[in-house]
Amino acid sequence: MMQATDKQENPTRSGLVTAPELKRHGFFRNVFSGIKSLLEGMKVTFHYLSHPSTVVTQQYPENRATLKMMERYRALLTMIHDENGLHKCTGCQICHDNCPNASINVVTRSNPVSGKKELDRYIWRMDSCTFCNLCVQVCPFGVLKMDGSFEGAVYDRRLFVFTLNHYAGPAAGLLAKVADPEERKKMIEPRDRYSGPVPLNGQELAGVKALKKAESGCCGGSGGCCSDSQGSQGSKEMK
Amino acid sequence: MSVHITTLDDRVRLRQDDSSPLSTQEYFVNMGPQHPSTHGVLRLVLKLDGETVREVIPVLGYIHRGIEKMGEHQSYRQFVHLSDRLDYLSALINNWAVSMTIEKAANIELNDRIQVIRTLMAELQRIQSHQLWWGVFGMDLGAFTPFLYGFRDREIIADIFEETVGARLTMNYIQPGGLMYDIHPGFVKRVKAFLQYFKPKLAEYETLLSGNVILQERLRGVGRMDGQTALSIGATGPVLRASGVPLDLRKSEAYGSYGKVAFDVVIGKNGDCWDRYWVRLEEMRQSMKIVEQLIDNIPEGKHMVMKPAVKIKLPEGCYYNQVETARGILGVYIVSDGKESPYRIHLRTPNFNNLWAITETAANWRLGDLVAILSSLDVVVPDIDR
């Protein structure tokens, strides 16, 4: 306690608060004050018992319909597709380079029509992702976003590795410049959620069949909607 | 001076004294790595005589992830997210420690808005951390109710973080050059609602646990540690302050916006479990005071002073910086060779030093007191091993 006075180089506007000493009294007073303290504690707990309005427990699976995550909640990386189903990713691989644990693999190809470099598959490994949000931040085109669909549990770990883009082809801006709809169709090739060129991406493992393309197709819209079908499908595969 | 190195094998070899028929037998018991009251994978080898603890030997390494080594292969920006995983209850403050070291080394100037929001976040995190500690402390001493109450109130701060940061535990929010996001429009309202909600709850904490005679008797005078011992083992944070040493970096170094706010440093008298308990409770009050002073006048400005994709390179040299987390001083030491990733990162984590207080304080107390002492030190095991 000798240090209490010195070492305080910057005594701006305030000092110290010292812990109070616990007092001991005579035997009988101790007994009664002890019982009183226990009763006061009981009063607090009985107050909660008798007031159902203070209950804060959420009945989780039952309240799914009303349960809404915060808009910034980071649970599932998704690629933003506009109303025409087009994304803005150019395959520049900045996110790929900035990912701290190599959870992102951006596979590029050259376009069959124009020969330009473009996105083939955007493969994300949910199992090694730490949800640090760096990919979303560094993307110069605002392609990615973190979605709030947190129900990501699956029965097959291969289901954690999936393709985020719905088609291989040029970004929305470039595609809009192509006037001929026939040529536009040729530039685009659809991509399903699984069966990419990366190990574990829906491929065959020892004793486990490869995920079928028809089964593993994404339901199209926001990425999170597949989680239910994934789960049941995964369990089917395991059998 | 010679250094005597012992292995665990040497230390658990018993030298029995059978000279008298009255001499008792000492024996060893492992507490952990899966013991519920060690809060994680901490293993304590206890030398017991009956129920009396003669010696405590902490054995570490069960959750070693090599974060320092991993840091050598990551860019400075990427390393921040690993600091979440040190003391996960002070994730934002750890982010701040790393970011501040990098900013000082790279001469990045921050505006007032960033500093104030960082301070606010750090104080909310401190309250949240102490709430969880309070609940778990009660549970370790046999009272399950505080655990539920602590978690109930912690949830409100978790919601504040979830809204602004997007995460509840591993934040990665405070980054070199500013903050990941600006605060959410609802942030100020939520924080004010929390302050209003939590003040009466803190009084309830006092009635429920602090005033409880059983708790008082179990804490009073147990596990005493004087200031000199605490300093010599390098204990920091509430553990050191409970021993009567008013060392608080928020006061003595006044980083962030701590220089602009009035708050008190909380110290204890005897350095026993009761003081450590009370210091943390009072620190929650002081943190609320800081939040109250800052929440109404968050200055305008940008939330990030540099672009997120810009690579950071530190000039060659060694850099050290430290902040006060909820558990003590977290120091970040970076050796840079001028490249994009550090040559070496060393972390001086508060829990590692605080843990060794158990070897000084627990000797000759009963096994039940050991649980109280360990809980009053408030160790987070991933921070010890990293």
XYZ file of C-alpha atoms in Angstrom:
625
model
C 0.000 0.000 0.000
C 3.038 2.237 0.124
C 2.739 2.459 -3.659
C -0.679 4.035 -3.304
C 0.671 7.574 -3.192
C 3.492 7.565 -5.730
C 3.328 6.108 -9.279
C 0.375 8.402 -9.938
C 2.016 10.640 -12.487
C -1.131 12.019 -13.995
C -3.597 12.767 -11.228
C -6.182 14.317 -13.545
C -9.403 15.203 -11.852
C -9.749 12.017 -9.887
C -8.116 9.798 -7.385
C -8.486 6.315 -6.101
C -11.355 4.240 -4.847
C -10.417 1.736 -2.217
C -12.280 -1.461 -1.509
C -14.317 -1.417 1.710
C -13.246 -3.489 4.661
C -15.646 -6.296 5.549
C -16.634 -5.899 9.163
C -17.038 -8.668 11.698
C -19.357 -8.160 14.639
C -20.340 -10.185 17.650
C -21.609 -13.737 17.296
C -25.364 -13.061 17.463
C -25.192 -10.023 15.250
C -23.254 -12.067 12.710
C -25.889 -14.782 12.730
C -28.764 -12.364 12.226
C -27.061 -10.207 9.622
C -26.024 -13.390 7.830
C -29.590 -14.704 7.713
C -30.805 -11.284 6.615
C -28.293 -11.205 3.729
C -29.436 -14.630 2.555
C -33.074 -13.563 2.670
C -32.305 -10.440 0.670
C -30.675 -12.575 -1.998
C -33.679 -14.893 -2.005
C -35.924 -11.888 -2.445
C -34.140 -11.042 -5.692
C -34.533 -14.534 -7.096
C -38.168 -14.818 -5.969
C -38.890 -11.502 -7.617
C -37.813 -13.011 -10.934
C -39.710 -16.212 -10.238
C -42.945 -14.317 -9.642
C -42.572 -11.915 -12.573
C -42.864 -13.785 -15.874
C -42.330 -10.508 -17.774
C -38.639 -10.580 -16.772
C -37.986 -13.814 -18.676
C -35.378 -13.235 -21.373
C -34.950 -16.774 -22.685
C -35.514 -17.121 -26.400
C -37.288 -20.285 -27.517
C -34.967 -20.681 -30.445
C -36.229 -23.209 -32.954
C -39.802 -22.109 -32.300
C -39.146 -18.404 -32.817
C -37.473 -18.828 -36.191
C -40.143 -16.815 -37.959
C -39.621 -13.746 -35.811
C -35.889 -14.124 -35.181
C -34.080 -11.511 -37.217
C -30.330 -11.099 -37.207
C -28.717 -7.667 -37.275
C -27.997 -6.381 -40.757
C -24.226 -6.440 -40.259
C -24.136 -9.891 -38.728
C -21.390 -12.001 -40.252
C -22.452 -15.592 -40.743
C -22.287 -16.532 -44.404
C -20.238 -15.032 -47.201
C -22.410 -14.373 -50.227
C -21.819 -12.884 -53.634
C -24.318 -10.207 -54.483
C -26.288 -11.055 -57.641
C -28.596 -8.404 -59.089
C -32.187 -8.988 -60.237
C -30.929 -10.368 -63.588
C -28.744 -12.856 -61.753
C -25.517 -11.048 -62.618
C -22.595 -10.350 -60.297
C -19.916 -7.681 -60.431
C -16.881 -9.889 -59.760
C -14.024 -9.446 -62.203
C -11.849 -12.200 -60.761
C -9.152 -9.756 -59.657
C -8.208 -11.982 -56.683
C -7.650 -9.153 -54.192
C -9.854 -10.982 -51.670
C -7.970 -14.185 -52.422
C -4.686 -12.462 -51.502
C -6.071 -10.754 -48.428
C -7.690 -13.801 -46.857
C -5.705 -14.637 -43.706
C -6.312 -18.377 -43.880
C -6.702 -19.146 -47.563
C -10.423 -19.755 -47.315
C -11.071 -18.111 -50.658
C -10.022 -19.566 -53.965
C -10.822 -17.462 -57.001
C -10.520 -19.600 -60.126
C -10.370 -17.633 -63.349
C -10.758 -18.638 -66.990
C -10.459 -16.910 -70.325
C -13.767 -16.172 -71.971
C -14.627 -18.526 -74.891
C -15.820 -15.572 -76.997
C -13.712 -12.560 -76.087
C -10.724 -14.397 -74.594
C -10.588 -12.025 -71.641
C -9.724 -13.178 -68.139
C -12.819 -13.544 -65.972
C -14.287 -15.367 -63.002
C -14.831 -19.077 -63.366
C -15.528 -20.180 -59.811
C -15.485 -18.282 -56.553
C -14.871 -21.049 -54.041
C -15.257 -20.322 -50.365
C -14.305 -22.693 -47.575
C -16.677 -22.031 -44.762
C -14.920 -24.574 -42.539
C -11.672 -22.634 -42.348
C -13.170 -19.149 -42.537
C -12.797 -16.992 -39.432
C -15.384 -14.415 -40.565
C -12.902 -11.579 -40.218
C -14.686 -9.628 -42.983
C -11.444 -8.596 -44.717
C -12.611 -9.937 -48.097
C -15.764 -7.825 -47.967
C -13.744 -4.775 -47.004
C -10.991 -5.006 -49.585
C -13.225 -5.762 -52.572
C -12.996 -2.686 -54.835
C -16.282 -3.538 -56.591
C -18.465 -4.323 -53.569
C -19.139 -7.834 -54.820
C -19.296 -9.603 -51.503
C -21.373 -9.289 -48.412
C -21.774 -11.135 -45.177
C -25.209 -12.631 -44.781
C -26.990 -13.221 -41.504
C -28.124 -16.796 -42.139
C -26.371 -18.466 -39.278
C -27.821 -21.948 -39.518
C -24.828 -23.413 -41.262
C -24.576 -26.841 -39.650
C -24.358 -29.742 -42.092
C -23.743 -33.468 -41.849
C -21.060 -33.675 -44.506
C -18.016 -31.466 -44.268
C -17.726 -31.273 -48.038
C -20.818 -29.110 -47.962
C -18.755 -26.401 -46.298
C -16.786 -25.814 -49.473
C -18.868 -24.193 -52.117
C -19.007 -21.946 -55.133
C -20.542 -18.559 -54.538
C -21.100 -17.345 -58.092
C -24.044 -18.617 -60.106
C -22.329 -18.350 -63.478
C -18.870 -18.196 -65.003
C -18.492 -15.198 -67.206
C -17.796 -11.493 -67.285
C -19.004 -9.086 -64.633
C -22.391 -7.355 -64.991
C -20.886 -4.112 -66.298
C -18.941 -5.790 -69.079
C -21.854 -8.002 -70.028
C -24.144 -5.013 -70.390
C -21.887 -3.669 -73.169
C -22.474 -6.769 -75.276
C -25.463 -5.883 -77.448
C -26.186 -9.230 -79.079
C -28.201 -11.481 -76.700
C -27.002 -14.621 -78.516
C -23.368 -13.695 -77.951
C -24.147 -12.840 -74.372
C -25.503 -16.338 -73.833
C -22.328 -17.854 -75.264
C -20.163 -15.889 -72.832
C -21.962 -17.238 -69.785
C -21.851 -20.722 -68.376
C -23.889 -21.646 -65.292
C -22.062 -22.831 -62.203
C -23.607 -24.959 -59.487
C -22.829 -24.784 -55.802
C -20.593 -27.827 -55.639
C -18.385 -29.957 -57.947
C -15.589 -27.424 -58.316
C -11.926 -28.217 -59.021
C -10.903 -27.970 -55.379
C -10.481 -30.935 -53.041
C -13.523 -31.478 -50.841
C -15.726 -29.388 -53.108
C -18.448 -31.997 -53.426
C -16.045 -34.571 -54.787
C -15.723 -38.235 -54.017
C -14.008 -39.204 -50.807
C -12.958 -42.674 -49.682
C -16.251 -44.392 -48.932
C -18.377 -41.343 -49.719
C -20.048 -40.830 -53.050
C -19.578 -37.624 -54.981
C -22.365 -35.099 -54.587
C -24.670 -35.211 -57.574
C -25.021 -32.064 -59.572
C -28.808 -32.131 -59.639
C -29.015 -32.524 -55.868
C -26.431 -29.940 -55.054
C -27.857 -27.189 -57.239
C -28.448 -23.994 -55.362
C -31.948 -22.658 -55.066
C -30.904 -19.575 -56.939
C -31.508 -16.634 -54.671
C -29.683 -15.703 -51.490
C -27.062 -18.238 -50.511
C -28.422 -19.066 -47.102
C -31.682 -20.599 -48.264
C -29.978 -23.851 -49.106
C -28.952 -24.708 -45.589
C -31.935 -26.911 -44.877
C -31.774 -28.907 -48.056
C -28.010 -29.195 -47.584
C -28.440 -30.744 -44.205
C -30.891 -33.395 -45.265
C -28.986 -34.031 -48.438
C -25.748 -34.408 -46.547
C -27.269 -36.955 -44.223
C -28.568 -38.860 -47.201
C -25.100 -38.962 -48.658
C -23.589 -40.247 -45.479
C -25.898 -43.253 -45.468
C 22.959 -16.341 -9.237
C 22.165 -19.709 -10.648
C 18.998 -20.702 -12.411
C 17.477 -23.905 -11.175
C 15.486 -25.659 -13.830
C 13.036 -28.331 -12.775
C 10.828 -30.488 -14.901
C 7.343 -31.517 -13.956
C 8.755 -34.990 -13.344
C 11.166 -33.651 -10.712
C 8.521 -31.664 -9.001
C 5.992 -34.439 -8.647
C 8.487 -36.796 -7.022
C 7.512 -37.130 -3.385
C 9.949 -37.089 -0.561
C 8.064 -38.821 2.217
C 8.944 -38.234 5.793
C 8.183 -41.482 7.599
C 10.145 -40.662 10.723
C 7.092 -40.095 12.851
C 3.914 -42.159 12.948
C 1.958 -38.885 12.965
C 3.364 -37.596 9.665
C 0.751 -37.398 6.957
C 1.137 -38.471 3.376
C 1.196 -35.948 0.583
C -0.139 -36.811 -2.815
C -0.647 -35.287 -6.224
C -3.910 -34.652 -8.010
C -4.468 -33.221 -11.462
C -6.990 -30.415 -11.573
C -7.877 -30.075 -15.203
C -7.249 -29.861 -18.112
C -10.973 -30.539 -18.207
C -11.997 -29.380 -14.765
C -15.040 -27.134 -15.111
C -13.805 -24.484 -12.714
C -10.542 -23.955 -14.553
C -12.515 -22.290 -17.364
C -10.823 -24.052 -20.187
C -7.949 -26.363 -20.678
C -5.765 -25.288 -17.784
C -4.029 -28.082 -15.921
C -2.980 -27.570 -12.338
C -0.970 -30.267 -10.630
C -1.810 -30.004 -6.959
C 0.312 -31.295 -4.151
C -2.193 -32.025 -1.442
C -1.974 -32.946 2.203
C -5.446 -34.144 2.967
C -7.513 -31.304 1.644
C -4.837 -28.680 2.121
C -3.067 -27.466 -0.968
C 0.697 -27.487 -0.420
C 1.806 -26.546 -3.894
C 0.221 -25.630 -7.195
C 2.076 -26.367 -10.425
C 0.383 -24.912 -13.512
C 1.015 -26.968 -16.640
C 0.395 -25.090 -19.850
C 0.225 -25.816 -23.515
C -3.132 -27.478 -23.999
C -4.478 -24.712 -26.198
C -1.292 -23.477 -27.789
C -2.080 -22.377 -31.332
C 1.132 -20.611 -32.238
C -0.469 -17.230 -32.802
C 2.876 -15.436 -32.558
C 4.374 -17.700 -35.209
C 1.316 -17.416 -37.423
C 1.699 -13.660 -37.219
C 5.062 -13.895 -38.979
C 3.315 -15.180 -42.080
C 0.481 -12.696 -42.166
C 0.269 -9.082 -43.096
C -0.217 -6.521 -40.338
C -3.841 -6.112 -41.281
C -4.462 -9.824 -41.162
C -2.795 -10.252 -37.792
C -5.443 -8.162 -36.051
C -8.058 -10.889 -36.390
C -5.800 -13.345 -34.591
C -5.621 -11.056 -31.586
C -9.345 -11.699 -31.089
C -8.400 -15.188 -30.160
C -6.024 -14.334 -27.337
C -8.256 -13.175 -24.544
C -11.548 -13.570 -26.330
C -13.440 -11.642 -23.679
C -11.369 -8.525 -24.448
C -11.319 -9.016 -28.217
C -11.855 -5.358 -29.056
C -9.178 -4.199 -26.648
C -6.738 -6.709 -28.122
C -7.560 -5.381 -31.607
C -6.827 -1.946 -30.302
C -3.473 -2.967 -28.835
C -2.251 -4.416 -32.120
C -3.666 -1.584 -34.207
C -2.184 1.065 -31.957
C 1.269 -0.493 -32.186
C 1.065 -0.559 -35.957
C -0.286 2.988 -36.132
C 2.460 4.346 -33.908
C 5.119 2.583 -35.940
C 3.694 3.684 -39.278
C 2.881 7.221 -38.067
C -0.809 6.989 -38.879
C -2.721 9.926 -37.420
C -6.236 9.222 -36.230
C -9.104 11.625 -35.816
C -11.052 12.180 -32.618
C -14.052 10.177 -33.740
C -12.021 7.015 -34.096
C -10.417 7.517 -30.696
C -13.714 8.134 -28.932
C -15.449 5.161 -30.540
C -12.495 2.945 -29.704
C -12.605 4.067 -26.095
C -16.346 3.493 -25.914
C -16.031 0.031 -27.393
C -13.171 -0.873 -25.074
C -15.140 0.186 -22.009
C -18.241 -1.696 -23.117
C -16.036 -4.718 -23.650
C -14.584 -4.290 -20.176
C -18.048 -4.190 -18.630
C -19.057 -7.229 -20.645
C -15.974 -9.127 -19.607
C -16.499 -8.326 -15.939
C -20.169 -9.311 -16.194
C -19.198 -12.721 -17.455
C -16.528 -13.031 -14.789
C -19.041 -12.099 -12.094
C -21.450 -14.775 -13.251
C -18.805 -17.445 -13.506
C -17.302 -16.447 -10.198
C -20.637 -17.012 -8.518
C -20.984 -20.351 -10.223
C -17.535 -21.470 -9.125
C -18.477 -20.719 -5.550
C -21.638 -22.752 -5.839
C -24.233 -20.130 -6.754
C -25.743 -20.851 -10.139
C -28.093 -17.849 -10.257
C -25.377 -15.193 -10.801
C -24.222 -17.099 -13.855
C -27.614 -16.668 -15.482
C -27.911 -13.034 -14.430
C -24.423 -12.213 -15.656
C -25.125 -13.756 -19.029
C -28.497 -12.072 -19.274
C -26.944 -8.625 -18.889
C -23.970 -9.494 -21.054
C -26.362 -10.268 -23.870
C -27.388 -6.623 -24.120
C -23.818 -5.513 -24.780
C -23.418 -8.438 -27.165
C -26.390 -7.027 -29.078
C -24.747 -3.591 -29.198
C -21.634 -5.175 -30.677
C -23.646 -7.323 -33.035
C -25.370 -4.285 -34.447
C -22.258 -2.194 -35.011
C -19.529 -4.783 -35.454
C -21.422 -7.734 -36.856
C -19.938 -10.234 -34.437
C -20.412 -11.122 -30.809
C -17.066 -12.530 -29.750
C -14.336 -12.366 -32.380
C -14.747 -8.807 -33.534
C -11.815 -7.746 -35.755
C -13.415 -4.316 -35.540
C -10.594 -1.992 -34.551
C -8.138 -2.060 -37.402
C -4.938 -0.212 -38.264
C -6.100 3.164 -39.531
C -9.496 3.242 -37.899
C -12.547 1.053 -37.542
C -14.101 -1.546 -39.776
C -17.482 0.198 -39.853
C -18.763 3.473 -38.603
C -21.061 3.058 -35.619
C -24.555 1.941 -36.432
C -27.218 4.714 -36.284
C -28.816 2.890 -33.385
C -25.610 2.599 -31.385
C -25.997 5.649 -29.142
C -29.593 4.797 -28.305
C -28.740 1.229 -27.465
C -25.802 2.186 -25.254
C -27.927 4.689 -23.345
C -30.637 2.091 -22.882
C -28.015 -0.293 -21.580
C -26.668 2.236 -19.063
C -30.152 2.851 -17.786
C -30.851 -0.847 -17.574
C -27.604 -1.905 -15.987
C -27.325 0.549 -13.104
C -30.121 -1.016 -11.041
C -28.880 -4.452 -12.047
C -25.489 -3.675 -10.569
C -27.214 -2.884 -7.288
C -28.912 -6.245 -7.628
C -25.515 -7.889 -8.085
C -24.502 -6.344 -4.776
C -27.564 -7.668 -2.957
C -27.420 -11.091 -4.493
C -23.732 -11.874 -4.184
C -21.647 -9.163 -2.514
C -23.933 -8.965 0.485
C -24.184 -12.722 0.798
C -22.625 -13.891 4.033
C -21.446 -17.191 2.575
C -19.597 -15.437 -0.219
C -18.058 -12.923 2.155
C -16.794 -15.627 4.459
C -15.323 -17.555 1.573
C -13.487 -14.531 0.192
C -12.404 -12.538 3.218
C -8.683 -12.941 3.777
C -8.411 -15.866 1.370
C -5.480 -15.926 -1.025
C -3.746 -12.800 0.161
C -1.056 -11.298 -2.000
C 0.788 -8.102 -1.145
C 1.717 -5.473 -3.678
C 5.389 -6.414 -3.745
C 4.668 -10.045 -4.628
C 2.127 -9.024 -7.226
C 4.655 -6.699 -8.852
C 7.431 -9.279 -8.721
C 5.407 -11.903 -10.581
C 4.277 -9.302 -13.106
C 0.597 -9.431 -12.283
C -1.397 -6.595 -13.806
C -4.941 -5.394 -14.057
C -7.480 -5.962 -11.306
C -5.231 -8.590 -9.689
C -2.444 -6.060 -9.172
C -4.771 -3.223 -8.234
C -6.507 -5.384 -5.634
C -3.118 -5.721 -3.970
C -3.026 -1.962 -3.553
C -0.886 -0.887 -6.500
C -2.740 1.789 -8.500
C -1.265 0.912 -11.872
C -3.786 1.556 -14.608
C -2.498 2.377 -18.080
C -5.723 4.158 -18.880
C -4.685 6.678 -16.246
C -0.902 6.672 -16.448
C -0.606 6.650 -20.258
C -4.032 8.094 -21.102
C -4.175 6.613 -24.595
C -7.296 6.949 -26.721
C -9.732 9.354 -25.111
C -8.984 8.371 -21.534
C -7.204 11.671 -20.938
C -10.448 13.573 -21.484
C -12.674 11.688 -19.078
C -12.828 11.574 -15.321
C -12.706 8.198 -13.688
C -11.123 6.632 -10.640
C -8.572 3.891 -10.356
C -9.965 1.174 -8.124
C -7.609 -0.447 -5.651
C -7.921 -2.964 -2.853
C -6.512 -2.950 0.655
C -5.499 -6.476 1.486
C -5.064 -8.203 -1.836
C -7.403 -11.019 -0.865
C -10.158 -12.577 -2.949
C -12.704 -10.114 -1.610
C -10.635 -7.176 -2.870
C -10.231 -8.742 -6.281
C -13.965 -9.304 -6.361
C -14.803 -5.781 -5.299
C -12.277 -4.107 -7.587
C -13.913 -5.663 -10.641
C -17.418 -4.749 -9.528
C -16.357 -1.148 -8.971
C -14.523 -1.107 -12.300
C -17.820 -1.806 -14.020
C -19.166 1.348 -12.385
C -16.139 3.363 -13.454
C -16.432 2.052 -17.004
C -20.074 3.088 -17.098
C -18.964 6.517 -15.943
C -16.526 6.729 -18.866
C -19.171 5.589 -21.342
C -21.632 8.131 -19.947
C -19.183 10.979 -20.466
C -18.340 10.022 -24.027
C -21.584 8.772 -25.475
C -23.231 12.173 -25.914
C -20.409 13.897 -27.738
C -18.944 11.586 -30.317
C -17.178 13.981 -32.698
C -17.830 13.938 -36.424
C -15.302 12.510 -38.796
C -14.372 9.542 -40.901
C -14.223 6.076 -39.384
C -11.194 5.028 -41.430
C -8.273 7.251 -42.361
C -6.755 4.874 -44.907
C -8.087 2.557 -47.582
C -8.650 -1.004 -46.413
C -6.778 -2.599 -49.311
C -3.605 -0.520 -48.866
C -0.727 -2.698 -47.738
C 0.967 -1.583 -44.549
C 4.741 -1.726 -44.314
C 6.492 -0.750 -41.128
C 9.977 0.769 -41.244
C 12.735 -1.486 -39.955
C 12.948 -1.579 -36.204
C 11.302 -2.749 -33.007
C 8.011 -1.398 -31.729
C 6.272 -1.927 -28.432
C 2.971 -0.679 -27.176
C 0.634 -1.710 -24.418
C -2.941 -1.206 -23.370
C -5.033 -2.086 -20.362
C -7.379 -4.951 -21.180
C -10.043 -6.212 -18.818
C -7.441 -8.472 -17.243
C -4.323 -6.367 -17.267
C -1.590 -5.142 -19.540
C -1.433 -6.530 -23.041
C 1.839 -5.610 -24.696
C 2.483 -6.065 -28.397
C 6.099 -6.201 -29.532
C 6.748 -6.127 -33.240
C 10.114 -6.578 -34.911
C 9.909 -5.361 -38.467
C 12.393 -5.933 -41.268
C 10.607 -3.542 -43.575
C 8.512 -6.181 -45.300
C 4.763 -6.593 -45.436
C 4.620 -9.068 -42.578
C 6.395 -8.760 -39.250
C 9.722 -10.493 -38.685
C 8.645 -11.408 -35.183
C 5.646 -10.677 -33.006
C 5.693 -11.149 -29.284
C 2.665 -10.744 -27.076
C 2.945 -9.951 -23.411
C -0.410 -11.230 -22.286
C -1.916 -10.365 -18.912
C -3.250 -13.802 -18.036
C 0.086 -15.526 -18.366
C 1.551 -13.447 -15.547
C -1.636 -13.314 -13.530
C -1.816 -17.090 -13.500
C 1.439 -17.366 -11.566
C -0.190 -15.509 -8.725
C -1.860 -18.825 -7.972
C 1.470 -20.347 -6.963
C 1.925 -17.568 -4.398
C -1.607 -17.269 -3.106
C -3.041 -20.767 -3.012
C -0.431 -22.521 -0.876
C -1.785 -23.789 2.431
C -5.388 -23.018 1.599
C -8.005 -25.688 1.164
C -8.992 -27.150 -2.173
C -12.297 -25.253 -2.110
C -10.432 -22.001 -1.548
C -8.182 -22.778 -4.492
C -11.249 -22.672 -6.733
C -12.205 -19.283 -5.287
C -8.661 -17.952 -5.721
C -8.365 -19.216 -9.282
C -11.710 -17.718 -10.144
C -10.813 -14.399 -8.529
C -7.720 -14.196 -10.735
C -10.050 -14.416 -13.728
C -7.761 -16.242 -16.128
C -8.711 -16.855 -19.739
C -6.714 -19.849 -20.840
C -6.301 -19.135 -24.593
C -4.546 -15.950 -23.552
C -2.044 -17.896 -21.445
C -1.011 -20.279 -24.209
C -1.759 -18.238 -27.338
